[in-house]
Short mmCIF file of C-alpha atoms in Angstrom, two decimals:
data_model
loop_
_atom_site.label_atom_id
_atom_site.label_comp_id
_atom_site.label_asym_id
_atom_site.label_seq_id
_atom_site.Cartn_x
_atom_site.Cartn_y
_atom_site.Cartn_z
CA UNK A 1 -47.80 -16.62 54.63
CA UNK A 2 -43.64 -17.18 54.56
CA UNK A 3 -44.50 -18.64 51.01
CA UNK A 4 -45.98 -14.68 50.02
CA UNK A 5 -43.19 -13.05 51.70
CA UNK A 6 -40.44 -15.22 49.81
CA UNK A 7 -42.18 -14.75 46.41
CA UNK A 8 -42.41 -11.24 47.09
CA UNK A 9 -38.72 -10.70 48.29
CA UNK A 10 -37.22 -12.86 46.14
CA UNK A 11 -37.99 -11.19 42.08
CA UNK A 12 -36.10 -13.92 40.26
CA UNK A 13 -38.62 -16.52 41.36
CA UNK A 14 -41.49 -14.52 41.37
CA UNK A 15 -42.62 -16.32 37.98
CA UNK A 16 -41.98 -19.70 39.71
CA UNK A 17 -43.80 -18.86 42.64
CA UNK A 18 -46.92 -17.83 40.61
CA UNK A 19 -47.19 -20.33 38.12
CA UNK A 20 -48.02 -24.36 37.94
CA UNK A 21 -45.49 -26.63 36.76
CA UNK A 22 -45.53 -27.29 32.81
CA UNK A 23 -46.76 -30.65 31.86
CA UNK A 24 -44.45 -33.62 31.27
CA UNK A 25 -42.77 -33.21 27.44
CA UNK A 26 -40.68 -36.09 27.86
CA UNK A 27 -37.74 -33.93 27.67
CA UNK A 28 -34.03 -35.26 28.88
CA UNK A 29 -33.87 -34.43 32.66
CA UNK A 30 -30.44 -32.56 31.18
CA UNK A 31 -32.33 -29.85 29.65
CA UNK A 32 -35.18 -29.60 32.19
CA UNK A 33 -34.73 -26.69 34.76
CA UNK A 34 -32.70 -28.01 37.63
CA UNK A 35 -35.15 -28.59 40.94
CA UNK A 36 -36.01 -25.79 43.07
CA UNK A 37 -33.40 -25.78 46.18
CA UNK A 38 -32.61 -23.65 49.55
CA UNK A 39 -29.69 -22.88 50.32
CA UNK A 40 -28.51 -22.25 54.03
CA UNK A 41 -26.83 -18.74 53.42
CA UNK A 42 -29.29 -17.71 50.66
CA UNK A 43 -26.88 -17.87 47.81
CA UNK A 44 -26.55 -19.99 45.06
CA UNK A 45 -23.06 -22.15 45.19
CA UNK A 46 -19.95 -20.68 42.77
CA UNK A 47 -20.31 -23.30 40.07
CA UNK A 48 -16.94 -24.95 39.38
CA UNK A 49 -14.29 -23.19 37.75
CA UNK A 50 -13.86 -24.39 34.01
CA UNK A 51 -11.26 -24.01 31.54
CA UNK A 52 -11.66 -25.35 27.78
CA UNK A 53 -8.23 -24.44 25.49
CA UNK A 54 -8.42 -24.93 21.54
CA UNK A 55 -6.25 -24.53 18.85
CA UNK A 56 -7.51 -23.11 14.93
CA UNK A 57 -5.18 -25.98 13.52
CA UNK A 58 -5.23 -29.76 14.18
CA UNK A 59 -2.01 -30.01 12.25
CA UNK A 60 0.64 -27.53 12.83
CA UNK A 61 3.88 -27.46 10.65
CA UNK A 62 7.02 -27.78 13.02
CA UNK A 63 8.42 -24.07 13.32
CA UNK A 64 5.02 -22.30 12.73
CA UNK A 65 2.50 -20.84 14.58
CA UNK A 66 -1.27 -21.87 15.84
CA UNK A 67 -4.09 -19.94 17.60
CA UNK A 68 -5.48 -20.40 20.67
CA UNK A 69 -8.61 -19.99 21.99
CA UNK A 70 -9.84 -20.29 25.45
CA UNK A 71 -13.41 -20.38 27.10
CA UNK A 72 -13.76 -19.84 30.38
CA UNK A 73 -16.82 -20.77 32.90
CA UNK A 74 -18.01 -21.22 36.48
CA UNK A 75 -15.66 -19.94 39.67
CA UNK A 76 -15.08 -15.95 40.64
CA UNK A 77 -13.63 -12.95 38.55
CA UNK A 78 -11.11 -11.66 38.12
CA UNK A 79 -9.25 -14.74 36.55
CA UNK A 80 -5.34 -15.22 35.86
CA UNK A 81 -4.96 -17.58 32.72
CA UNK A 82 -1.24 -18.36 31.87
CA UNK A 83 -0.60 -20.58 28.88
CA UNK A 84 2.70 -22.69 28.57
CA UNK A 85 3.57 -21.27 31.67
CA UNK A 86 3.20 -17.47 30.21
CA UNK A 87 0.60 -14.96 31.61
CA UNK A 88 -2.22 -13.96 28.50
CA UNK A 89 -4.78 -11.18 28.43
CA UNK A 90 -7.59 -12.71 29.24
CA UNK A 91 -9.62 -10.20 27.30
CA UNK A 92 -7.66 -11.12 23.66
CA UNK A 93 -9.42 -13.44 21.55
CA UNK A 94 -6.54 -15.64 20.81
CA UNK A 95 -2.77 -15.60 20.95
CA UNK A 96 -0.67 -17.07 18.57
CA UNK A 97 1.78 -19.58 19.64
CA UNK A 98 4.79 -21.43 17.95
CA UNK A 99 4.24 -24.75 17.29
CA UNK A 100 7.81 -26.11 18.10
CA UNK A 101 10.12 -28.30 16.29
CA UNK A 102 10.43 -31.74 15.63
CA UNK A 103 12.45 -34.09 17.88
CA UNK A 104 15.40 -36.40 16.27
CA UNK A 105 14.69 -39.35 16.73
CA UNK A 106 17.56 -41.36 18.81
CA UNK A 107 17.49 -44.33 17.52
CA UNK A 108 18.21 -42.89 13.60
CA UNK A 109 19.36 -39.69 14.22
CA UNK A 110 17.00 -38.21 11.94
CA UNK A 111 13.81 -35.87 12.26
CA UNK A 112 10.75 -37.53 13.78
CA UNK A 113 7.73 -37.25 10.71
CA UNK A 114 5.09 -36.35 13.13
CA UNK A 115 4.75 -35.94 16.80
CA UNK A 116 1.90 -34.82 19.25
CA UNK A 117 1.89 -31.38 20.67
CA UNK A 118 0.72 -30.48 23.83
CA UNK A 119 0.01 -27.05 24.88
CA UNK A 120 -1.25 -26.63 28.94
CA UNK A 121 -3.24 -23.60 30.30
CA UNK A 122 -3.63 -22.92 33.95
CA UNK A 123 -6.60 -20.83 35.09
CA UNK A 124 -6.78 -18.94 38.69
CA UNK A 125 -9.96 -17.34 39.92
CA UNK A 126 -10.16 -14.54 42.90
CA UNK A 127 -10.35 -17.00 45.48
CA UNK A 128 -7.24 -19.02 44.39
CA UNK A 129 -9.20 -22.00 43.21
CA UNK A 130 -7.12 -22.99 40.08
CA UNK A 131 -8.02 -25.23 37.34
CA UNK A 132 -5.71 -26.93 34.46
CA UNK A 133 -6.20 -28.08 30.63
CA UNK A 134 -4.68 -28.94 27.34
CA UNK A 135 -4.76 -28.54 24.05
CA UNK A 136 -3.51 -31.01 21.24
CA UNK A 137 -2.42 -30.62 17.94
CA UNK A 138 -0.38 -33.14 15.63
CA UNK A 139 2.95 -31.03 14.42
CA UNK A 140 4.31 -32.45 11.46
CA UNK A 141 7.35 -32.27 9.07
CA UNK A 142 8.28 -28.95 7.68
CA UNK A 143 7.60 -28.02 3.70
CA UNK A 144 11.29 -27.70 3.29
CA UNK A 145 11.63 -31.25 3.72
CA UNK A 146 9.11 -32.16 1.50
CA UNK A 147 11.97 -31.31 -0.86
CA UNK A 148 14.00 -33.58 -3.23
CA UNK A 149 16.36 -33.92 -0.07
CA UNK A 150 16.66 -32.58 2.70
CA UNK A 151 20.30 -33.88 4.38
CA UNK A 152 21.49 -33.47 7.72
CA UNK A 153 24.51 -31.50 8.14
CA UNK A 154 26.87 -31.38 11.65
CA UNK A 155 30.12 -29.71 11.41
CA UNK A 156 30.71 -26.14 10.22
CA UNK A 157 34.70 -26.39 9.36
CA UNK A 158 36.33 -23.24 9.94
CA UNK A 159 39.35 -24.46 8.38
CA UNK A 160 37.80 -24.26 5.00
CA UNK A 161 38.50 -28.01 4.56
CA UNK A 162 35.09 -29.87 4.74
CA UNK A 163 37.22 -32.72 4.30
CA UNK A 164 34.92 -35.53 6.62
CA UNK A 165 31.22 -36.43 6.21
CA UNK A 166 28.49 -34.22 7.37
CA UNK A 167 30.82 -30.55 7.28
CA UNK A 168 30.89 -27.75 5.10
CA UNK A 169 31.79 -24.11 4.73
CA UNK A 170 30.10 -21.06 3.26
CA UNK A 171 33.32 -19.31 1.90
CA UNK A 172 34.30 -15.37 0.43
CA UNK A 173 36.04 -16.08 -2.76
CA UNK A 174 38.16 -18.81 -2.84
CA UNK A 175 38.87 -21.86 -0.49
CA UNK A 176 41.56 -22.05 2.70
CA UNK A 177 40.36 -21.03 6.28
CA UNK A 178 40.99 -17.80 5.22
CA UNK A 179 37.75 -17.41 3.40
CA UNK A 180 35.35 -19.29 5.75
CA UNK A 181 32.76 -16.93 6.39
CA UNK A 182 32.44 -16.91 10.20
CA UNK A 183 29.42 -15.17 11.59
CA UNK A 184 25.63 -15.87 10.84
CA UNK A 185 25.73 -12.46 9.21
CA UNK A 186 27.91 -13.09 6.86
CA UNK A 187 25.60 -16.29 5.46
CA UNK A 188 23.09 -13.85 4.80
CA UNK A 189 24.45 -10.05 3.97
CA UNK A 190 26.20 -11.53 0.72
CA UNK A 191 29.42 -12.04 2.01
CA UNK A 192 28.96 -15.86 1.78
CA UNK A 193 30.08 -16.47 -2.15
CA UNK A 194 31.16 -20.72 -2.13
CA UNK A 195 29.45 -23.35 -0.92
CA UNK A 196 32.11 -25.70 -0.28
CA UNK A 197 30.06 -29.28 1.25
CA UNK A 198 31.06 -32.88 1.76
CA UNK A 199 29.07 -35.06 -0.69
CA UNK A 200 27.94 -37.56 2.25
CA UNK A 201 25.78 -36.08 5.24
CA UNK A 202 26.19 -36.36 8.86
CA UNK A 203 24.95 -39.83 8.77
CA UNK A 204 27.94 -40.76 5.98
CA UNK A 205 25.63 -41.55 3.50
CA UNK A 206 27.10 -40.60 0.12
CA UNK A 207 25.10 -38.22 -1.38
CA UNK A 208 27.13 -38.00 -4.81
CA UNK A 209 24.61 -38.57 -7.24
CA UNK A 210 22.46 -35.67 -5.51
CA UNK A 211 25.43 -33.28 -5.66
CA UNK A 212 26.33 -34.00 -9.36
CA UNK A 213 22.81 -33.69 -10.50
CA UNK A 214 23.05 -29.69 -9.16
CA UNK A 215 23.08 -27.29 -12.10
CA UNK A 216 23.46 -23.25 -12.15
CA UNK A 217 19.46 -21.63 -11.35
CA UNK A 218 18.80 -24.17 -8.57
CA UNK A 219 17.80 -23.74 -4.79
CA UNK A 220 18.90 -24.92 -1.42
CA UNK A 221 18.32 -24.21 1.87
CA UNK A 222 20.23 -23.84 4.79
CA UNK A 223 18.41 -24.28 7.46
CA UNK A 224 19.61 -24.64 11.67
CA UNK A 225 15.98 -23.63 13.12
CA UNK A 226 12.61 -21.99 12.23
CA UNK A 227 14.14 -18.51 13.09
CA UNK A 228 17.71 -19.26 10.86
CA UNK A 229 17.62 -20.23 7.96
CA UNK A 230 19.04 -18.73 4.73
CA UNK A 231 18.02 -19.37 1.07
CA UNK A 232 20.53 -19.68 -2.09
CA UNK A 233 20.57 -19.70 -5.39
CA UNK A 234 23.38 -22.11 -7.14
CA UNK A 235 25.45 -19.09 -9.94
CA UNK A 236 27.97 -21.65 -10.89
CA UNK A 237 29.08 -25.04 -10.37
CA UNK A 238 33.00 -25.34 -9.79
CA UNK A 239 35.21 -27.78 -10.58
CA UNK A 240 35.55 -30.46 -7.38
CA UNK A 241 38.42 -29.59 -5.16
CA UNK A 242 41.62 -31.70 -5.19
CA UNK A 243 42.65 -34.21 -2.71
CA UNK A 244 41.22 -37.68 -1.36
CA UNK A 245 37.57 -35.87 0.39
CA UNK A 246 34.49 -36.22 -1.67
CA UNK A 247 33.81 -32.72 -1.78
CA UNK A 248 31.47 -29.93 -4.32
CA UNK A 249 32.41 -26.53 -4.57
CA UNK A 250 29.73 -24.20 -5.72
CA UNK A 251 28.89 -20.42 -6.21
CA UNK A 252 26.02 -18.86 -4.38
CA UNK A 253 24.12 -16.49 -4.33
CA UNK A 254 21.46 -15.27 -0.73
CA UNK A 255 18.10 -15.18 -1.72
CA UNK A 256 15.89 -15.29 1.47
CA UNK A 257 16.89 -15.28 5.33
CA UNK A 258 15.49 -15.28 9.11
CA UNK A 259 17.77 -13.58 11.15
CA UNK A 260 16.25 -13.16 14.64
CA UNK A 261 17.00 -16.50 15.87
CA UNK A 262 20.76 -16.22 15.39
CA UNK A 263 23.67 -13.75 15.71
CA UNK A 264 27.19 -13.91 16.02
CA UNK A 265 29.95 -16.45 15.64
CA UNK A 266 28.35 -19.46 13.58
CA UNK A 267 27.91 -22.71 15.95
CA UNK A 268 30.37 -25.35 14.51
CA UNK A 269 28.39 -27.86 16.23
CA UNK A 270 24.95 -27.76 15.79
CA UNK A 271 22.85 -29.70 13.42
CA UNK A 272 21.49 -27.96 10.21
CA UNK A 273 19.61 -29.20 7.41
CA UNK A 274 20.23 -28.48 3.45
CA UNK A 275 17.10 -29.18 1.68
CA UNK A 276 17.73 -29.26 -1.90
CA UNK A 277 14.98 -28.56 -4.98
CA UNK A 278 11.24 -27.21 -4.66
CA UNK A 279 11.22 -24.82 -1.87
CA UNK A 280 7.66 -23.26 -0.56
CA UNK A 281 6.70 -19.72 -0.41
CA UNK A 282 6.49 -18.21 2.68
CA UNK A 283 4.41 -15.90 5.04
CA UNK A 284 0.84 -15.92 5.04
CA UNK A 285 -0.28 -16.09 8.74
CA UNK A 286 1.97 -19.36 9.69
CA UNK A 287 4.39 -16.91 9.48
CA UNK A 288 6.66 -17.53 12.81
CA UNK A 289 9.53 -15.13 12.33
CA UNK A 290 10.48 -12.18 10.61
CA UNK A 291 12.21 -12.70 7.04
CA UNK A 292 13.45 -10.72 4.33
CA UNK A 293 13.22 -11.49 0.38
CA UNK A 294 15.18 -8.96 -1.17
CA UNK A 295 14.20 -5.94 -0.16
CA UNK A 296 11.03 -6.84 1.45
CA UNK A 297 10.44 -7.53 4.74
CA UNK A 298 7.76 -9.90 6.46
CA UNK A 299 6.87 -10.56 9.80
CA UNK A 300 4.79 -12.24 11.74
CA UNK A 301 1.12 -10.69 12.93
CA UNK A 302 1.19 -8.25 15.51
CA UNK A 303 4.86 -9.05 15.73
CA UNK A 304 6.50 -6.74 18.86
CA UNK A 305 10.28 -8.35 18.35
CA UNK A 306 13.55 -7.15 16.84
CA UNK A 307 13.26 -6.18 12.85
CA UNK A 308 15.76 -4.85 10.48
CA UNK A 309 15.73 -1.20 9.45
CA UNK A 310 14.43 -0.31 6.51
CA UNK A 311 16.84 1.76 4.45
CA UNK A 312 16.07 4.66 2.10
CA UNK A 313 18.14 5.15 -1.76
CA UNK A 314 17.84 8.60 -3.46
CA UNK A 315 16.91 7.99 -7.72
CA UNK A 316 18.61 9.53 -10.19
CA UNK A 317 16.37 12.02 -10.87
CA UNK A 318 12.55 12.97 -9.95
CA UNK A 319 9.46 12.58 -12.17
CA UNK A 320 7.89 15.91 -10.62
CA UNK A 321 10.42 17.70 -12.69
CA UNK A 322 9.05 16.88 -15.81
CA UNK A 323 5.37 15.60 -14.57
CA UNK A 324 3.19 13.52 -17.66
CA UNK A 325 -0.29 12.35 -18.08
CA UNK A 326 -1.12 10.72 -21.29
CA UNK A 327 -3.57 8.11 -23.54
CA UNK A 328 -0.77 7.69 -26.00
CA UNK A 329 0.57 4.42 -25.57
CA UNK A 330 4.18 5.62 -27.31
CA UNK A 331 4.13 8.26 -24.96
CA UNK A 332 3.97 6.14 -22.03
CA UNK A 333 6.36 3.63 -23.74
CA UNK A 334 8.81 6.48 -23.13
CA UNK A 335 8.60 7.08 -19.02
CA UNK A 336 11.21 6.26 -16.91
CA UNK A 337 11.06 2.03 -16.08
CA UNK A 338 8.22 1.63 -18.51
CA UNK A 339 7.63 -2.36 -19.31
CA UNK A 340 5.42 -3.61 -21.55
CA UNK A 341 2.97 -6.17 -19.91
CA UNK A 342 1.18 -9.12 -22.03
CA UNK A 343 -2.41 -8.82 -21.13
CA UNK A 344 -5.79 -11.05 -22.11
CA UNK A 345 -7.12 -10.67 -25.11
CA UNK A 346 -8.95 -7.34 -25.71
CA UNK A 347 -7.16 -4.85 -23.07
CA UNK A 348 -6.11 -1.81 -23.61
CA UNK A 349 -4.06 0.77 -22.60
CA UNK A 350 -5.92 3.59 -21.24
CA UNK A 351 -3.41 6.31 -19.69
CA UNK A 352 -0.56 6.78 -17.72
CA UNK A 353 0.49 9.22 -15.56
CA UNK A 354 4.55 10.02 -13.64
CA UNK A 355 5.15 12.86 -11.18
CA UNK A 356 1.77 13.49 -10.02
CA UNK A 357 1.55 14.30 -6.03
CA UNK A 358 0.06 10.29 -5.59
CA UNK A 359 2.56 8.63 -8.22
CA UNK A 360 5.70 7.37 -7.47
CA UNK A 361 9.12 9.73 -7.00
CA UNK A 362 10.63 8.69 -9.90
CA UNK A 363 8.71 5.89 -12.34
CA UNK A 364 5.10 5.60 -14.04
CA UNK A 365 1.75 4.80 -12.63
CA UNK A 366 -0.40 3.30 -15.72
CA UNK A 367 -3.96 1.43 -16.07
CA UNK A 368 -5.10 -0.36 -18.93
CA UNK A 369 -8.64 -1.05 -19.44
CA UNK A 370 -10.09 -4.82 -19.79
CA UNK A 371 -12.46 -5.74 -22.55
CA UNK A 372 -15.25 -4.22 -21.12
CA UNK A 373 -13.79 -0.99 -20.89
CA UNK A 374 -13.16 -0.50 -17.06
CA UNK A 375 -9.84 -1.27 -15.32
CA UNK A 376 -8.95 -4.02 -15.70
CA UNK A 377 -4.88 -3.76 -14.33
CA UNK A 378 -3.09 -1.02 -12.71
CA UNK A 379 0.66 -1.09 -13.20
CA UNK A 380 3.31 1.16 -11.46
CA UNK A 381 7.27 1.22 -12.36
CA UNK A 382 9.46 3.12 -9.79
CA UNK A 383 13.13 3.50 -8.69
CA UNK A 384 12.66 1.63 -5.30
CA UNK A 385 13.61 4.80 -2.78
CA UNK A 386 12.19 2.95 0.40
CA UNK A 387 13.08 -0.70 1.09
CA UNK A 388 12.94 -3.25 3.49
CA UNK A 389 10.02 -1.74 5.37
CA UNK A 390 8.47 -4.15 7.86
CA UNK A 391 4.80 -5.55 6.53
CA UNK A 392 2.99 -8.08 8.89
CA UNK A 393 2.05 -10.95 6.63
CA UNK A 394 -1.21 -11.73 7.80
CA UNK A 395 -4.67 -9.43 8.64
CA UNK A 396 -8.03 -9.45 9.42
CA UNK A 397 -7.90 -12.80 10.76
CA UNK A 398 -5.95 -14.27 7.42
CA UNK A 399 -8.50 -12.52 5.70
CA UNK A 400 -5.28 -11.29 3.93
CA UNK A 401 -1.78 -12.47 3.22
CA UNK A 402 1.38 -11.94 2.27
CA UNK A 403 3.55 -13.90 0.99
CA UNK A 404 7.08 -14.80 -1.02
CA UNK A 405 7.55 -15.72 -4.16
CA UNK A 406 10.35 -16.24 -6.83
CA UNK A 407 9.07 -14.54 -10.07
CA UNK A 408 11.22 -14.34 -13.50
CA UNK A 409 14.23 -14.75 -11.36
CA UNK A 410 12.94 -12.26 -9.14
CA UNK A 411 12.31 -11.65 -5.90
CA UNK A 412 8.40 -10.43 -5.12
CA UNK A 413 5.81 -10.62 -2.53
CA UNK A 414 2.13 -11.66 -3.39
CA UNK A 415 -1.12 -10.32 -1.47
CA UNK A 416 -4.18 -11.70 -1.33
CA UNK A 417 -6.77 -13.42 0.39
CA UNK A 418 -6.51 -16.98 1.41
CA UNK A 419 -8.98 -19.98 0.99
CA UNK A 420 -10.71 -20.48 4.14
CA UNK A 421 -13.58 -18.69 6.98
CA UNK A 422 -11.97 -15.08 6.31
CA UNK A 423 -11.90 -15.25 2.62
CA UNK A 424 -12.85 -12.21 0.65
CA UNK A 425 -13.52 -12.93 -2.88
CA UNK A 426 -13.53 -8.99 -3.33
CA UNK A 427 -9.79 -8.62 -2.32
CA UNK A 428 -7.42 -7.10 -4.90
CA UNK A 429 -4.43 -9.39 -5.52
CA UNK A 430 -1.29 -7.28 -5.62
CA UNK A 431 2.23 -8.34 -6.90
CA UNK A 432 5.15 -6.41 -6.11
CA UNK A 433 8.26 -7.65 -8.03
CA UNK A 434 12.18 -6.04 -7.43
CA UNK A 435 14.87 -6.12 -10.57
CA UNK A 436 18.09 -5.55 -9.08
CA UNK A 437 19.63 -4.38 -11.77
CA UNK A 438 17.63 -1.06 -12.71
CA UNK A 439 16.72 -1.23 -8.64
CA UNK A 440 13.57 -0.80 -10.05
CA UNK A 441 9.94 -1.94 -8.00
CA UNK A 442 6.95 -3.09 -10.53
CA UNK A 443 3.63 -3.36 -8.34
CA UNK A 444 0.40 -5.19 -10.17
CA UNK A 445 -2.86 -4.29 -8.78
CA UNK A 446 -6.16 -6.27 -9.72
CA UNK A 447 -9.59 -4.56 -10.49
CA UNK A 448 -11.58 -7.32 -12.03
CA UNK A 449 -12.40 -9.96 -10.70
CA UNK A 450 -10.48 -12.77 -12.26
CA UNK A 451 -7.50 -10.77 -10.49
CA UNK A 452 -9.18 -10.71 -6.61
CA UNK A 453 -9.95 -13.12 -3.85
CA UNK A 454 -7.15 -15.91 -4.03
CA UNK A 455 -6.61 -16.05 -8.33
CA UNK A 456 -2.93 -15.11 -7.88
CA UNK A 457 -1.57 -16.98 -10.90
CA UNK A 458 -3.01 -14.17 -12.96
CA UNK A 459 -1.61 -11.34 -11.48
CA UNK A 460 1.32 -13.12 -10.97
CA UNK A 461 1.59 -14.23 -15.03
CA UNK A 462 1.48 -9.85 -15.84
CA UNK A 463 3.98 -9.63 -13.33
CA UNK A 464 6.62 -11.84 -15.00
CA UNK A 465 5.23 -10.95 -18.63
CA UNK A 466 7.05 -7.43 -17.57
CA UNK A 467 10.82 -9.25 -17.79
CA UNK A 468 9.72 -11.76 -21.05
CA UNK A 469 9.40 -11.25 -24.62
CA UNK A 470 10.70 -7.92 -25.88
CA UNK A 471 11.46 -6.20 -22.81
CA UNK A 472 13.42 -9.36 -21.43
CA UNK A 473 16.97 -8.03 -20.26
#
C-alpha cells in the first residue's frame, strides 16, 4: 500500500515505480541512472556549486584583449560571479578582458618573451556558498617587437640634450630645451617635428649601425604601454648634432596614436620602447584601446570609455548644385576627385553618378562592371566633411573587422571578415583610403567575389592603383 501512495504522489517517479529494471548493457556505472534514494526531508540535496572559466585564445598578445566564457552548475540562484575581482553580468556571453603586459625581467632588464596568465573568477550562490577558478592563457611578446628592433628607452630629457644613453626628445623645430615637446599631446597632435635620440639604449648598447641605416619613408614606434603609443614616419634625416654624445637628429612626421592611456606632462622616467622597421596593422577584435589613423578612428568592441570627437570640414563647393549621372567615361573623368583605378582585365566602366540625395556632398559615386557584366567595383571620391568618427573594430563575433593599414603613403582602414568560426565568405571587403592633400576620402567596395570574405589584397591593390600611374601626384 505506502508503495501505491508514493508512486501516485510522487509524478516524477511514476515511470520508475511502474516499470522493471532494464537488463544489464554493460554500460559504465557513470552513465547508468544514479540508484534510487530517500531522502529524510523529501528533497533532493543542492548539488555542489560549480564554476568552469575559459578563454577564446590560448595565446594572448601582451596589451590585447581575450574572451571569457563561464559555465556555471550545481548550488542556488541567483549567483554573483566577479572576475579579476570585478562584478560581470552573469547573463552576457562573454566579456572581453585585457590580457596585460609583459614583465621585465630583473635579471636583464629586458621584456620577458612569454609568461603565463592567470585570470581568477569567484562565484557566490543565494545561500553564500562561494566557489573559485581560473583560467590560463600563455601572453606573449607584442608584434611591435617582432620588428627589426625594438630598443628600450628610459629618460625623456627635457633639456633637449639627449646627451647620455637610453634619453631622447621629441622636439618643435629646432634643438635646445626650448623646443622639447612636453606633454603626451604634443607627441601626437603634430607638434612633435625632431626626433632627437641617443644612438645607445637604456642598456648602453650602441645602437649606431641601426641609427645610420634609417633613411627618409621609414617607421618607428614609440611606444610606453598598450594604451600610448604613437607611430612616425622618418621626413628627413639631419645632420648629427655637434658635441662629444652619440646622438641622431631626425624629422618626423605622427602617423598613428592611442591616447587614452596617457595625458599630460610626459613622464621623464618611465620606460618606453622604439621599435624600428615592419610595424603590424591594427584593430580587428584584439583591439584593446581606442586609436586614430588619420582621420579615422577605431575602438575597441562595445567600447563605453573616453573617445575623441569627431570633427566636421565644410568643401568647397556642393555636387547637388550641379547634380550628374552618366555612362560616358570622359564625363565622369571630369567630376570633382575623379581617379582613375587599374582594374582586371575586361572591366568596364559602367556609370557614375555626383549630387544625388545617397552620393556624397561633394565627390563622385561610380561602378564599373566586371567581365561578366555585373558589378564588379564600386568606387566613391569625396571631400572628407566628417572625420574621425568612432567605428568599433570588431562585430558579429569577429565576423567582421576593421583594421589599419598604410596604403600608397596613405593612411586607410580595411573591412572585412577574418579567417576563423565567424567567417563570412559573402562579406564585402571595403577600403577607405585619406589623401591629405586634396582632403579627399576614396572608399572601394567589393561585389564579386574575389573582392569578399577575407581577399583584401585585391581591394586593397584598386585602392592604391587610384594614387599610381597617371593620376600619381
Amino acid at each position: 500500500m505506502l508503495r501505491g501512495v508514493v508512486c501516485g504522489a510522487i509524478a516524477l517517479l511514476a515511470l520508475a515505480c511502474g516499470l522493471a529494471a532494464p537488463a544489464d548493457t554493460g554500460a559504465s556505472p557513470r552513465s547508468a541512472p544514479p540508484p534510487f534514494e530517500w531522502w529524510a526531508n523529501g528533497k533532493p540535496p543542492t548539488p555542489p556549486l560549480y564554476l568552469v572559466l575559459e578563454s577564446s585564445r590560448e595565446l594572448c598578445t601582451a596589451g590585447t584583449l581575450t574572451e571569457l566564457s563561464w559555465t556555471i552548475s550545481g548550488g542556488t540562484a541567483p549567483y554573483t560571479l566577479t572576475i579579476e575581482g570585478s562584478a560581470v553580468d552573469i547573463d552576457a556571453d562573454n566579456i572581453r578582458i585585457n590580457c596585460g603586459a609583459l614583465p621585465y625581467d630583473p635579471r636583464t632588464g629586458e621584456l620577458a618573451a612569454s609568461r603565463t596568465k592567470t585570470f581568477r573568477g569567484s562565484l557566490r550562490d543565494s545561500r553564500g556558498v562561494t566557489t573559485t577558478t581560473t583560467a590560463a592563457v600563455t601572453l606573449t611578446t607584442p608584434p611591435y617587437l617582432a620588428a627589426d628592433a625594438a630598443l628600450r628607452y628610459e629618460t625623456y630629457d627635457l633639456t633637449g640634450a639627449a646627451a647620455g644613453a637610453g634619453s631622447y626628445a621629441f622636439l618643435t623645430d629646432t634643438t635646445g630645451a626650448a623646443s622639447v615637446v612636453p606633454t603626451y599631446e604634443g607627441l601626437r597632435d603634430g607638434t612633435a617635428k625632431l626626433l632627437l635620440i641617443h644612438t645607445s639604449d637604456a642598456e648602453e648598447t650602441p645602437q649606431r649601425s641601426l641609427y645610420d641605416a634609417v633613411v627618409a619613408g621609414d617607421l618607428f614606434e614609440w611606444h610606453e604601454s598598450y594604451d600610448c603609443w604613437v607611430r612616425y614616419r622618418v621626413t628627413e634625416v639631419r645632420p648629427d648634432p655637434p658635441g662629444g654624445a652619440a646622438r641622431k637628429l631626425l624629422g618626423v612626421e605622427r602617423l598613428s596614436y592611442a591616447y587614452s592611456g596617457c595625458s599630460g606632462a610626459i613622464a621623464t622616467d618611465v620606460a618606453v620602447l622604439l621599435a624600428w622597421g615592419p610595424l603590424p596593422d591594427l584593430g580587428g577584435p584584439s583591439l584593446a584601446a581606442p586609436l586614430r589613423h588619420g582621420p579615422y578612428q577605431l575602438v575597441p568592441t562595445s567600447w563605453r570609455g573616453m573617445a575623441e570627437e569627431p570633427r566636421s570640414y565644410l568643401p568647397s563647393a556642393y555636387s547637388a548644385t550641379n547634380p550628374t549621372y552618366t555612362s560616358d567615361l570622359a564625363a565622369a573623368q571630369r567630376l570633382p576627385y575623379w581617379r582613375d583605378p587599374d582594374l582586371p582585365a575586361g572591366w568596364t566602366f559602367a556609370w557614375a553618378t555626383a549630387g544625388d540625395v545617397s552620393g556624397p556632398t561633394y565627390g563622385y559615386w561610380a561602378v564599373f562592371a566586371s567581365e561578366r557584366g555585373g558589378y564588379g567595383v564600386t568606387i566613391e571620391g569625396y571631400y572628407a566633411d566628417y572625420r574621425g568618427h568612432p567605428e568599433e573594430s570588431s562585430w558579429l563575433n569577429a565576423r567582421g573587422a576593421l583594421e589599419t593599414r598604410i596604403i600608397a603613403g596613405r593612411p586607410a582602414t580595411v573591412a572585412y571578415s577574418p579567417p576563423g568560426p565567424s567567417h563570412d565568405d559573402l562579406s564585402a571587403v571595403t577600403v577607405w583610403i585619406y589623401d591629405s592633400s586634396t582632403e579627399a576620402e576614396y572608399m572601394i567596395l567589393g561585389e564579386v567575389k574575389n573582392l569578399r570574405g577575407s581577399n583584401v589584397d585585391a581591394a586593397i591593390a584598386i585602392a592604391r592603383s587610384l594614387f599610381e600611374g597617371a593620376d600619381a601626384p
